[in-house]
Coordinates of C-alpha atoms in Angstrom, one line a residue:
M1 CA 31.7 47.6 26.5
L2 CA 31.6 48.4 22.3
F3 CA 29.1 49.9 19.7
K4 CA 27.5 48.3 16.5
N5 CA 27.0 51.6 15.6
P6 CA 29.7 54.3 16.4
S7 CA 29.1 56.8 14.4
V8 CA 26.2 57.8 15.9
L9 CA 28.2 59.0 18.9
Y10 CA 28.8 61.9 17.4
A11 CA 25.6 63.5 18.2
L12 CA 26.4 63.6 21.2
C13 CA 28.4 67.0 21.0
L14 CA 24.3 68.3 20.0
L15 CA 24.2 68.2 23.5
I16 CA 26.3 71.7 24.1
I17 CA 22.3 73.2 22.4
P18 CA 21.0 73.0 25.8
I19 CA 23.8 73.4 27.7
I20 CA 23.9 76.8 25.8
V21 CA 20.1 77.6 26.5
H22 CA 19.6 77.0 30.1
L23 CA 23.4 79.4 30.5
F24 CA 22.0 82.1 28.8
Q25 CA 19.3 83.7 29.2
L26 CA 17.9 85.1 26.4
R27 CA 14.0 86.6 27.3
R28 CA 14.3 90.3 28.6
F29 CA 12.7 91.8 31.6
K30 CA 10.7 94.7 32.2
K31 CA 11.2 97.4 34.4
E32 CA 8.6 98.1 36.9
Y33 CA 9.3 100.7 39.6
F34 CA 8.0 99.9 43.0
T35 CA 8.2 102.6 46.2
N36 CA 9.3 100.3 48.8
V37 CA 12.2 99.1 47.4
A38 CA 13.8 97.0 50.6
F39 CA 10.6 94.5 49.9
L40 CA 11.9 94.1 46.2
K41 CA 15.7 93.0 47.0
K42 CA 14.3 90.6 49.1
I43 CA 12.0 89.0 46.6
Q44 CA 14.2 89.3 43.6
Q45 CA 17.2 87.2 45.5
Q46 CA 14.8 84.8 47.0
S47 CA 13.1 83.8 43.6
R48 CA 16.4 83.9 41.4
K49 CA 18.1 81.0 43.7
S50 CA 15.0 78.5 43.6
S51 CA 15.2 79.3 39.9
K52 CA 18.6 78.5 39.5
V53 CA 18.3 75.1 40.9
K54 CA 15.2 74.1 39.1
K55 CA 17.0 75.1 36.1
W56 CA 19.9 73.2 36.4
L57 CA 17.7 70.1 37.3
V58 CA 15.9 70.3 34.3
L59 CA 19.3 70.7 32.3
L60 CA 20.6 67.8 33.7
S61 CA 17.9 65.3 33.2
R62 CA 17.6 66.6 29.6
L63 CA 21.1 65.8 29.0
F64 CA 20.8 62.1 30.4
A65 CA 17.2 61.4 28.2
L66 CA 19.7 62.9 25.4
A67 CA 22.8 61.3 25.9
A68 CA 20.6 57.8 26.8
I69 CA 18.8 58.1 23.1
I70 CA 21.7 58.4 21.3
L71 CA 23.6 55.4 23.3
A72 CA 21.0 53.4 22.8
F73 CA 21.2 54.2 18.8
A74 CA 24.7 53.5 18.6
Q75 CA 23.7 49.7 20.1
P76 CA 26.2 49.1 23.0
Y77 CA 27.1 46.0 23.7
F78 CA 29.6 43.6 26.2
P79 CA 31.8 41.4 24.2
A80 CA 31.3 37.5 24.5
A81 CA 32.8 35.6 26.6
D82 CA 34.9 33.3 23.2
S83 CA 34.4 35.9 20.9
S84 CA 35.6 32.6 18.4
L85 CA 32.5 30.4 18.6
K86 CA 30.5 32.9 16.2
D87 CA 32.0 32.2 13.9
E88 CA 32.3 28.0 14.9
S89 CA 31.8 25.7 12.2
L90 CA 29.9 23.3 13.7
V91 CA 29.0 19.3 12.4
I92 CA 26.2 17.4 13.8
Y93 CA 25.9 13.8 13.4
L94 CA 22.8 12.4 14.5
D95 CA 22.8 8.3 14.8
N96 CA 19.2 7.2 12.9
S97 CA 20.1 3.7 12.5
F98 CA 17.6 1.2 14.0
S99 CA 19.3 0.7 17.2
M100 CA 17.8 4.2 17.8
Q101 CA 14.6 2.7 17.8
Q102 CA 15.1 1.5 21.7
E103 CA 11.9 4.0 23.7
G104 CA 13.6 6.4 25.6
D105 CA 11.3 8.9 28.4
N106 CA 8.5 9.5 26.4
T107 CA 9.0 8.0 22.7
N108 CA 12.3 6.3 20.4
L109 CA 15.5 7.5 20.8
L110 CA 15.9 9.3 17.4
N111 CA 12.5 11.2 18.4
E112 CA 13.8 12.1 21.5
A113 CA 17.2 13.2 19.9
V114 CA 15.0 15.4 16.9
Q115 CA 12.9 17.2 19.5
N116 CA 15.7 18.0 21.4
L117 CA 17.6 19.5 18.1
I118 CA 14.3 21.5 17.7
T119 CA 14.2 22.6 20.6
T120 CA 17.5 23.9 21.7
I121 CA 19.8 25.0 18.8
P122 CA 19.4 28.6 18.6
S123 CA 17.6 29.7 15.5
N124 CA 20.0 31.7 14.0
K125 CA 23.2 29.2 14.4
E126 CA 24.3 27.4 11.0
F127 CA 25.4 24.4 11.0
T128 CA 25.9 21.5 8.9
L129 CA 23.5 17.9 9.7
F130 CA 24.0 14.5 8.4
T131 CA 22.5 11.0 9.5
N132 CA 23.7 7.7 8.0
D133 CA 22.0 8.5 5.4
Q134 CA 21.0 11.9 4.9
V135 CA 23.5 15.0 4.6
Y136 CA 21.9 18.6 5.7
R137 CA 24.6 21.3 5.2
N138 CA 24.9 24.7 6.1
T139 CA 21.7 25.5 7.6
T140 CA 19.8 26.8 10.6
I141 CA 17.3 24.4 12.4
D142 CA 14.3 26.8 10.7
K143 CA 15.0 25.2 7.2
I144 CA 15.0 21.8 8.8
K145 CA 12.8 21.6 10.8
N146 CA 10.4 19.8 8.5
Q147 CA 12.6 16.9 7.1
L148 CA 14.3 16.4 10.8
L149 CA 10.5 15.5 11.8
E150 CA 10.2 13.2 8.9
I151 CA 14.2 11.1 8.8
N152 CA 13.6 7.3 9.1
F153 CA 15.6 4.5 10.2
T154 CA 18.4 3.4 8.2
A155 CA 19.8 -0.1 7.6
K156 CA 23.0 1.5 7.1
N157 CA 25.0 1.6 10.4
P158 CA 28.6 3.2 9.6
S159 CA 31.2 3.0 12.9
L160 CA 31.9 6.4 14.2
K161 CA 35.2 6.7 12.5
S162 CA 33.6 6.1 9.6
S163 CA 31.0 9.0 10.4
Y164 CA 33.8 11.2 12.2
L165 CA 35.9 11.1 8.6
K166 CA 33.0 12.4 6.7
A167 CA 33.0 14.8 9.5
Q168 CA 35.3 16.4 8.7
N169 CA 35.2 16.2 4.9
L170 CA 31.7 18.2 5.6
F171 CA 33.5 21.1 7.9
D172 CA 33.7 24.4 6.9
T173 CA 36.9 25.4 4.5
Q174 CA 37.6 28.3 6.1
I175 CA 41.1 27.8 8.2
N176 CA 40.8 30.0 11.2
N177 CA 37.7 29.3 12.6
S178 CA 36.6 26.7 14.9
K179 CA 35.7 23.6 14.6
A180 CA 33.7 21.1 16.7
F181 CA 31.8 18.2 15.9
L182 CA 28.7 16.8 17.7
A183 CA 27.8 12.8 17.7
I184 CA 23.9 12.1 18.9
S185 CA 23.8 8.2 19.4
D186 CA 23.5 5.1 21.5
F187 CA 26.9 4.6 20.8
Q188 CA 26.6 0.3 19.7
G189 CA 29.9 -1.7 20.8
N190 CA 30.2 -2.8 16.9
S191 CA 29.5 0.3 15.8
I192 CA 32.9 2.4 17.3
D193 CA 36.2 1.3 16.5
S194 CA 38.8 1.1 18.8
D195 CA 41.9 3.0 17.7
N196 CA 41.5 7.0 19.0
F197 CA 40.6 9.0 15.7
F198 CA 39.8 12.0 17.7
N199 CA 41.6 15.3 16.1
E200 CA 42.9 17.3 19.0
N201 CA 42.5 20.6 17.1
Y202 CA 38.7 19.7 16.7
K203 CA 36.2 20.4 19.9
N204 CA 34.7 16.7 20.0
Y205 CA 31.1 16.0 22.0
L206 CA 29.7 12.8 22.8
I207 CA 26.0 12.5 23.6
P208 CA 24.9 9.2 24.7
L209 CA 21.3 8.5 24.6
Q210 CA 20.2 6.1 27.3
A211 CA 17.1 3.7 27.0
K212 CA 14.6 2.8 29.3
E213 CA 15.3 -0.9 28.7
Q214 CA 17.6 -2.2 27.6
Q215 CA 16.6 -6.1 27.1
N216 CA 15.8 -7.2 23.3
L217 CA 14.3 -10.1 21.2
S218 CA 16.1 -11.2 18.0
I219 CA 14.3 -13.4 15.3
D220 CA 18.3 -14.3 14.1
S221 CA 17.8 -17.0 11.3
A222 CA 15.2 -19.4 10.3
Y223 CA 16.0 -22.3 7.8
I224 CA 14.4 -25.9 6.9
D225 CA 15.5 -29.6 5.6
N226 CA 16.6 -30.2 2.2
K227 CA 13.2 -29.6 1.1
I228 CA 12.3 -32.6 -1.3
D229 CA 9.0 -34.1 0.1
K230 CA 5.8 -31.6 1.3
D231 CA 6.7 -32.1 4.9
Y232 CA 9.1 -30.8 6.2
Q233 CA 10.5 -28.7 9.2
L234 CA 10.8 -24.6 9.9
H235 CA 14.0 -24.1 12.2
I236 CA 13.9 -21.1 13.6
R237 CA 16.7 -19.2 16.0
V238 CA 15.7 -16.3 18.9
S239 CA 17.6 -14.6 20.8
S240 CA 17.7 -12.6 24.3
N241 CA 20.3 -10.4 25.1
Q242 CA 19.2 -10.9 28.9
N243 CA 17.7 -13.7 30.7
T244 CA 14.0 -13.7 32.0
E245 CA 11.4 -15.9 33.2
D246 CA 8.4 -14.1 31.0
V247 CA 6.9 -16.0 28.0
F248 CA 7.5 -14.0 24.4
P249 CA 4.5 -16.0 21.4
I250 CA 6.4 -16.8 18.2
A251 CA 4.1 -16.6 15.3
L252 CA 4.3 -18.0 11.3
Y253 CA 2.4 -16.4 8.8
N254 CA 1.8 -16.6 5.1
Q255 CA 0.5 -13.1 4.4
E256 CA -2.4 -13.0 7.5
Q257 CA -3.2 -16.6 7.3
L258 CA -1.7 -17.7 10.7
L259 CA 0.3 -21.3 10.1
A260 CA 1.8 -22.1 13.3
K261 CA 2.5 -20.5 16.7
S262 CA 4.8 -21.4 20.0
S263 CA 5.7 -19.6 23.1
I264 CA 9.5 -19.5 24.3
S265 CA 11.4 -18.3 27.4
F266 CA 14.8 -17.4 28.0
K267 CA 14.8 -18.6 31.5
D268 CA 18.5 -20.7 31.5
S269 CA 19.5 -19.7 28.0
L270 CA 20.2 -16.6 26.0
S271 CA 19.5 -18.4 22.5
K272 CA 16.1 -20.7 21.6
N273 CA 15.3 -23.1 18.8
V274 CA 11.8 -22.9 17.8
V275 CA 10.7 -25.6 15.3
F276 CA 7.7 -26.1 13.2
N277 CA 6.2 -28.8 11.6
L278 CA 4.9 -27.9 8.4
N279 CA 2.7 -30.0 5.3
E280 CA 2.7 -26.2 2.9
E281 CA 3.8 -27.1 -0.6
K282 CA 4.4 -23.2 -0.8
I283 CA 4.8 -20.2 2.1
L284 CA 5.0 -17.4 -0.5
Y285 CA 4.6 -14.2 1.6
G286 CA 5.7 -16.1 5.2
K287 CA 6.0 -14.1 8.0
L288 CA 8.0 -14.8 11.5
V289 CA 7.0 -12.3 14.4
I290 CA 7.6 -12.2 18.0
E291 CA 6.7 -9.1 20.0
D292 CA 8.8 -7.7 22.5
N293 CA 9.3 -3.5 23.5
S294 CA 12.7 -3.1 23.0
L295 CA 13.7 -3.0 18.6
A296 CA 10.9 -3.5 16.0
Y297 CA 13.2 -4.1 13.1
D298 CA 14.2 -8.3 14.4
N299 CA 10.7 -8.7 15.8
E300 CA 9.7 -10.1 11.9
L301 CA 12.1 -12.2 9.6
F302 CA 10.1 -12.3 5.5
F303 CA 10.1 -15.5 4.1
G304 CA 9.1 -17.6 1.2
I305 CA 9.5 -21.3 0.2
T306 CA 8.6 -22.0 -3.5
T307 CA 7.5 -25.4 -5.4
S308 CA 11.6 -26.8 -5.0
P309 CA 12.3 -28.0 -8.7
K310 CA 12.6 -31.4 -9.8
I311 CA 16.7 -32.2 -10.1
K312 CA 17.8 -33.7 -13.3
V313 CA 19.8 -37.3 -12.3
A314 CA 21.9 -39.2 -15.3
S315 CA 23.6 -42.2 -15.0
I316 CA 26.3 -44.2 -17.6
S317 CA 26.4 -47.7 -16.0
A318 CA 28.4 -50.5 -17.3
N319 CA 27.6 -52.8 -14.6
D320 CA 24.2 -53.2 -12.2
D321 CA 22.6 -49.7 -11.4
T322 CA 20.0 -50.6 -9.6
F323 CA 21.2 -49.0 -5.9
L324 CA 20.9 -45.9 -8.1
R325 CA 17.4 -46.4 -9.1
N326 CA 16.6 -47.7 -5.6
I327 CA 18.0 -44.0 -4.5
F328 CA 16.9 -42.1 -7.0
A329 CA 13.1 -43.3 -6.8
N330 CA 11.2 -40.7 -5.6
K331 CA 9.7 -39.1 -8.8
E332 CA 8.6 -36.1 -7.1
A333 CA 12.1 -35.1 -6.4
F334 CA 13.9 -36.5 -9.4
E335 CA 14.1 -37.0 -12.7
F336 CA 16.0 -39.8 -13.2
H337 CA 17.7 -41.3 -16.7
A338 CA 19.2 -44.1 -16.6
F339 CA 21.7 -45.5 -19.8
K340 CA 24.2 -48.5 -20.6
E341 CA 27.4 -47.7 -21.8
N342 CA 27.6 -46.6 -25.4
E343 CA 23.3 -45.7 -25.3
A344 CA 23.7 -42.6 -23.9
D345 CA 21.8 -39.5 -25.0
Y346 CA 23.9 -36.4 -25.0
S347 CA 21.0 -34.0 -25.5
V348 CA 19.7 -36.0 -21.8
L349 CA 22.8 -35.2 -20.1
E350 CA 23.4 -31.6 -21.4
S351 CA 20.8 -30.5 -19.3
A352 CA 21.1 -32.9 -16.3
D353 CA 22.2 -31.3 -13.3
F354 CA 23.9 -34.6 -11.6
I355 CA 26.1 -37.0 -14.0
V356 CA 27.0 -40.8 -12.3
V357 CA 29.7 -42.5 -14.5
N358 CA 29.2 -46.3 -13.0
E359 CA 31.9 -48.7 -13.4
L360 CA 32.8 -47.7 -17.1
K361 CA 36.2 -49.2 -18.1
Q362 CA 37.0 -46.5 -20.7
I363 CA 35.2 -42.8 -20.6
P364 CA 34.5 -41.2 -23.9
V365 CA 36.3 -38.8 -25.0
S366 CA 33.2 -36.8 -26.1
L367 CA 32.3 -37.7 -22.5
Q368 CA 34.7 -36.3 -20.7
T369 CA 34.6 -33.0 -22.8
L370 CA 31.1 -33.0 -21.2
L371 CA 31.7 -33.8 -17.9
R372 CA 34.5 -30.7 -17.8
E373 CA 31.8 -28.1 -19.3
K374 CA 29.4 -29.6 -16.3
T375 CA 32.1 -29.3 -13.3
K376 CA 32.5 -25.5 -14.6
K377 CA 28.4 -24.6 -14.6
E378 CA 29.2 -26.0 -10.6
K379 CA 27.0 -29.4 -11.2
N380 CA 28.5 -32.2 -9.6
I381 CA 29.7 -35.4 -11.0
V382 CA 31.0 -38.8 -10.0
V383 CA 33.0 -41.3 -11.4
I384 CA 32.8 -44.9 -9.8
P385 CA 36.1 -46.4 -11.7
H386 CA 35.9 -50.2 -13.0
E387 CA 37.3 -53.0 -11.4
E388 CA 39.9 -53.4 -14.4
I389 CA 39.9 -49.3 -15.9
D390 CA 41.8 -48.1 -19.0
Y391 CA 44.4 -46.7 -17.0
E392 CA 45.9 -45.1 -20.0
N393 CA 42.3 -43.5 -20.9
Y394 CA 41.4 -42.7 -17.6
N395 CA 44.5 -41.3 -16.3
S396 CA 44.0 -38.9 -19.5
F397 CA 40.6 -37.4 -17.8
L398 CA 41.6 -37.6 -14.3
V399 CA 44.9 -35.0 -15.3
S400 CA 43.1 -32.7 -18.0
S401 CA 40.3 -32.1 -15.0
N402 CA 43.2 -31.7 -12.2
R403 CA 41.7 -34.4 -10.5
G404 CA 45.7 -36.1 -9.8
K405 CA 46.7 -39.8 -11.5
I406 CA 45.4 -43.5 -11.1
V407 CA 48.9 -45.0 -10.1
D408 CA 47.8 -48.6 -9.1
K409 CA 45.5 -51.6 -7.9
K410 CA 45.7 -52.5 -4.6
T411 CA 44.7 -56.1 -3.0
E412 CA 44.9 -55.4 0.9
E413 CA 41.8 -55.2 3.0
L414 CA 40.6 -51.7 4.0
K415 CA 38.2 -50.0 5.9
V416 CA 35.7 -47.2 5.7
T417 CA 36.6 -45.8 9.4
Q418 CA 36.6 -41.9 9.2
I419 CA 34.1 -39.2 8.0
R420 CA 34.6 -35.9 7.5
F421 CA 31.6 -34.3 9.2
S422 CA 32.9 -30.7 8.3
H423 CA 32.6 -31.7 4.6
P424 CA 29.8 -30.1 2.9
L425 CA 28.3 -33.2 1.5
F426 CA 27.3 -33.8 4.9
K427 CA 25.6 -30.8 5.6
N428 CA 22.7 -31.5 7.9
V429 CA 22.9 -35.5 7.9
F430 CA 24.3 -35.9 11.0
R431 CA 22.7 -34.3 14.7
K432 CA 26.6 -35.0 16.0
Q433 CA 29.7 -36.7 15.5
I434 CA 29.8 -40.2 15.3
S435 CA 32.9 -42.5 15.9
N436 CA 31.7 -46.1 15.8
F437 CA 29.2 -47.5 13.0
D438 CA 29.9 -50.2 10.5
Y439 CA 33.0 -49.8 8.8
P440 CA 32.5 -50.8 5.4
S441 CA 34.8 -52.9 4.1
V442 CA 36.9 -52.2 1.0
Y443 CA 38.2 -55.3 -0.7
Q444 CA 40.5 -53.9 -3.6
S445 CA 40.8 -50.6 -4.6
Y446 CA 43.3 -47.8 -6.8
Q447 CA 46.6 -46.2 -5.2
I448 CA 45.7 -42.6 -6.9
D449 CA 47.9 -39.6 -6.3
D450 CA 45.2 -37.2 -5.9
Y451 CA 44.3 -33.8 -4.7
G452 CA 41.1 -33.7 -3.8
S453 CA 39.0 -33.2 -0.5
P454 CA 38.3 -36.8 1.6
A455 CA 34.7 -37.0 2.5
L456 CA 35.2 -40.4 3.4
L457 CA 38.7 -42.0 4.6
T458 CA 39.8 -45.6 4.4
N459 CA 42.0 -46.3 7.9
D460 CA 45.0 -45.9 6.0
Q461 CA 44.2 -42.4 6.1
T462 CA 43.7 -42.2 2.2
G463 CA 40.7 -40.9 0.3
F464 CA 37.8 -43.7 -0.5
L465 CA 35.9 -40.5 -1.4
T466 CA 36.8 -37.2 -2.4
E467 CA 35.6 -33.7 -4.1
K468 CA 37.6 -30.8 -5.9
D469 CA 35.9 -28.5 -8.0
H470 CA 32.1 -30.8 -7.9
F471 CA 34.0 -33.2 -8.9
Y472 CA 33.8 -36.4 -6.5
L473 CA 36.0 -39.3 -7.5
F474 CA 35.6 -43.2 -5.7
K475 CA 38.5 -45.1 -5.1
S476 CA 37.2 -48.7 -6.1
A477 CA 34.5 -49.9 -8.0
L478 CA 30.9 -50.4 -5.6
S479 CA 30.8 -54.0 -6.7
E480 CA 29.9 -56.4 -4.3
K481 CA 33.4 -57.7 -5.4
S482 CA 35.5 -54.5 -4.6
T483 CA 33.2 -53.0 -1.5
N484 CA 30.3 -53.6 0.2
F485 CA 30.0 -50.2 0.7
K486 CA 26.4 -50.1 -0.8
N487 CA 25.2 -51.9 2.2
S488 CA 26.0 -49.6 4.3
P489 CA 23.8 -46.2 5.4
L490 CA 26.0 -43.6 4.2
I491 CA 25.2 -44.3 0.9
V492 CA 22.0 -42.7 0.8
P493 CA 22.9 -40.1 1.6
V494 CA 25.9 -39.9 0.2
F495 CA 24.3 -39.5 -3.4
Y496 CA 21.1 -37.9 -2.4
N497 CA 23.5 -34.9 -1.2
M498 CA 25.6 -35.1 -4.0
A499 CA 22.4 -34.7 -6.4
L500 CA 20.9 -31.9 -3.9
Q501 CA 24.2 -30.0 -4.0
S502 CA 24.2 -29.9 -7.7
V503 CA 21.3 -27.5 -8.0
S504 CA 20.9 -23.8 -6.1
L505 CA 18.0 -24.1 -4.3
P506 CA 16.2 -20.8 -3.3
Q507 CA 17.2 -19.8 -0.2
L508 CA 14.4 -19.1 2.3
Y509 CA 15.7 -14.9 3.1
Y510 CA 18.4 -12.2 1.7
N511 CA 19.8 -9.8 3.4
V512 CA 19.0 -6.0 2.6
G513 CA 22.7 -4.1 1.7
D514 CA 24.3 -7.7 0.4
I515 CA 24.4 -8.6 -3.2
N516 CA 22.7 -10.9 -4.1
E517 CA 22.7 -13.1 -7.2
I518 CA 19.5 -15.0 -7.2
D519 CA 18.8 -17.3 -9.8
I520 CA 15.1 -17.1 -11.1
S521 CA 13.5 -20.0 -13.2
T522 CA 11.7 -18.4 -16.3
P523 CA 12.4 -17.6 -20.0
L524 CA 13.0 -14.0 -21.0
N525 CA 12.2 -12.6 -24.4
E526 CA 14.3 -9.9 -25.8
D527 CA 11.9 -7.2 -24.8
E528 CA 11.2 -8.2 -21.0
V529 CA 12.6 -7.3 -18.1
L530 CA 12.3 -8.8 -14.6
H531 CA 10.6 -6.1 -12.0
L532 CA 10.7 -6.8 -7.6
V533 CA 7.3 -5.7 -6.2
K534 CA 5.9 -4.8 -2.9
N535 CA 3.2 -2.1 -2.6
E536 CA 3.8 0.8 -4.4
I537 CA 7.6 -0.2 -4.4
D538 CA 8.6 -1.3 -8.2
L539 CA 12.3 -1.9 -8.9
I540 CA 14.5 -3.3 -12.0
P541 CA 17.3 -5.3 -10.3
L542 CA 20.4 -6.2 -12.5
Q543 CA 19.8 -9.1 -14.8
R544 CA 21.8 -11.7 -17.0
K545 CA 19.3 -14.0 -19.0
L546 CA 20.9 -17.5 -19.4
S547 CA 18.9 -20.3 -21.3
E548 CA 16.0 -21.5 -18.8
Q549 CA 16.6 -19.1 -16.0
V550 CA 17.9 -15.4 -15.0
K551 CA 20.4 -14.2 -12.9
I552 CA 18.9 -10.9 -10.8
T553 CA 21.4 -9.5 -8.9
T554 CA 20.3 -6.8 -5.9
A555 CA 23.4 -4.5 -5.7
Q556 CA 24.1 -2.5 -2.4
D557 CA 22.4 0.8 -3.7
L558 CA 18.7 -0.9 -4.3
P559 CA 16.9 1.1 -2.3
I560 CA 14.9 -2.8 -0.6
V561 CA 13.3 -2.6 2.4
A562 CA 12.8 -5.7 4.6
G563 CA 9.4 -7.6 3.3
N564 CA 8.5 -10.1 0.8
F565 CA 8.5 -8.8 -2.9
E566 CA 7.0 -10.3 -5.8
V567 CA 9.4 -11.2 -8.7
K568 CA 6.8 -10.3 -12.1
K569 CA 7.1 -10.4 -15.8
Q570 CA 5.1 -7.7 -16.7
N571 CA 2.5 -8.6 -14.8
E572 CA 3.1 -12.0 -14.2
L573 CA 4.0 -13.8 -11.3
I574 CA 7.1 -15.3 -11.0
T575 CA 7.9 -16.0 -7.5
T576 CA 8.5 -14.3 -4.2
L577 CA 11.7 -13.3 -2.0
G578 CA 12.4 -12.1 1.3
F579 CA 14.4 -9.5 2.4
N580 CA 15.6 -8.7 5.6
Y581 CA 17.6 -6.6 7.3
N582 CA 20.9 -7.6 9.4
R583 CA 20.6 -7.9 13.0
E584 CA 23.8 -6.9 13.3
E585 CA 21.9 -3.5 15.8
S586 CA 20.5 -6.3 17.9
N587 CA 23.3 -6.7 20.6
L588 CA 22.6 -3.4 22.2
T589 CA 26.3 -3.7 24.1
G590 CA 27.4 0.1 24.5
L591 CA 31.3 1.1 24.9
F592 CA 33.1 3.2 27.4
L593 CA 33.0 6.6 25.5
N594 CA 36.0 7.6 28.3
Q595 CA 38.8 5.1 26.7
F596 CA 38.5 7.8 24.0
E597 CA 41.0 10.7 23.6
N598 CA 40.2 14.3 22.5
I599 CA 36.4 14.2 23.8
E600 CA 34.2 15.7 25.8
I601 CA 31.1 14.1 26.8
K602 CA 27.6 16.2 27.1
D603 CA 24.8 14.4 29.0
S604 CA 21.9 16.1 27.1
L605 CA 22.1 18.9 24.4
K606 CA 20.5 21.2 26.7
N607 CA 23.9 21.0 28.1
Y608 CA 26.1 21.9 25.4
F609 CA 23.7 24.0 23.5
S610 CA 23.6 26.7 27.0
T611 CA 26.8 26.2 27.2
L612 CA 27.5 27.5 23.9
R613 CA 25.0 30.3 24.5
N614 CA 26.8 31.2 27.3
Q615 CA 29.6 31.4 25.6
S616 CA 29.3 32.7 22.3
E617 CA 26.0 35.5 22.7
V618 CA 26.9 38.8 23.4
D619 CA 25.4 41.0 26.1
E620 CA 23.1 44.1 24.2
L621 CA 22.7 46.9 26.2
W622 CA 20.4 49.4 24.3
K623 CA 17.1 48.4 25.5
W624 CA 18.4 49.6 29.2
F625 CA 19.3 53.2 27.5
V626 CA 16.3 53.7 25.8
I627 CA 14.8 52.7 30.0
F628 CA 17.3 55.2 31.5
A629 CA 16.1 57.9 28.8
L630 CA 12.6 57.4 29.3
V631 CA 13.6 57.7 33.2
F632 CA 15.3 61.0 32.7
L633 CA 12.5 62.0 30.6
A634 CA 9.6 61.1 33.4
I635 CA 11.8 63.3 36.0
E636 CA 12.3 66.2 33.7
M637 CA 7.9 66.6 33.9
L638 CA 7.9 65.8 37.4
L639 CA 10.9 68.7 37.9
L640 CA 9.0 70.6 35.7
K641 CA 5.3 70.4 36.9
F642 CA 6.0 70.0 40.8
L643 CA 9.1 72.0 41.4
K644 CA 8.4 75.3 41.8

């Protein structure tokens, strides 16, 4: 037994005073004379004997009462079973990622964890707590109770290893004190590193939280076919982590207006594709919604569909260009300009998105320079050689453009027999790979030492159409004398996609937290900037002014939430952008925590803190000594009153 105020024990010396009072009778007796002396002696002996017993009992009760009072003021206690826990440095990691939206027994896992922290942490226990986006250093539960109740979910989902390294930096700098790390999470599989990283010198506790229901649906992605006309299809991919016979509704909205609705079931497959046929020119505030009882963040996908700008296509031809006029005849989609050789308007060429050099014998130097500048700006160009080219002129251009060299002319007949389906030129062109089709014939062609990527190959395994750095090159003229490729069904998607891929069509949506570079078609004055606005949120992203557009960058630290954001110039609405959280946490697969060393798994917070309290709290005894003092005082009063 130890004392908090041991100096008070010196007061025990004062107990000598009542002893002296009781041992020395200070009272004087008055003499009285009696005639019967024998009777007097008998009475005197009996009185002295009973008085002596009573005085000793009163003395003892009084001494015990005074001693108990003195000991109570000295505050005695029994020390803790593990005294090192008193100064233990405790760091708590509370996971507030989206996976903690799963329902527990009464509410979501995050709210349950917060309530358990508030009710189980001792009020005088100092600790450091951090979440995925907040840190509370050297605090107590009473100080941060309100902040904990207001914690929101975040898209940030660091691995457990990253969180542990952060905890090590937050530990108390004292060398000799004990250190304990406590992690509260659902411990998803995609958030944990496989290697062992727990420090054996720390006490590492993991508290896994379990949801009542493990099934989760997620709208993973959406895309549209290249939108040229008003009619198009919106493709949506929805996944489930469990098979189920239940039917789930999925709906498409533009703000609050319902545009389409369907339903899906995951009885036979964990992934489903939903297609909506649309004829809306614009869907500025698009939102896809599916309903389930698990995670909420992946039940919505926000997007925006705007009017596609016309693609500017220009051709310079020495021979017939009818096939080009037919391909780009859609005036709603293309702004097509056709020029004869030596009649080109270079101002139109400079503004063009896609340029076709159609069978020129020589390529003027000024045009060569313009074409090289176009490829540097990531605009597509295609060169169709003439049947009788100027080798020196062509090779000068090709070598300076890093496109190899034309070596010789070949007159043997070839067939275009192979399509590189993986080439970007054929993206979304074929539903499946085909091997048998009407092979176009090539009657005469050029042998080219080319380092480009072939999109179409002939039967001699050389490229009929190759591409490198936005520069497309055919190995032959497209005249009837050279090939019948113009009659092939391949010619339309080939030139169509060359033009489409020359412009950066706006994405349907962007991911929160990614570094997104977005081109906004609008001019800006010197004192104007673009704003991203959603309700009360008004952000100014990093932006760079170009000639007729602005490139904005949404950096990782920009506080964007999921939703439809308006792009505004002053108060003018320019367009809208959809932002969504990535779907990494939609997979609710957990890990076997037992694979890690130097850890202890706890069933609950209450389990951990009850163990900590039992080991760290001292057993104070002063209350018992106050009770003893009162008991002995009561005994003294009873002795004085009833003992004769």
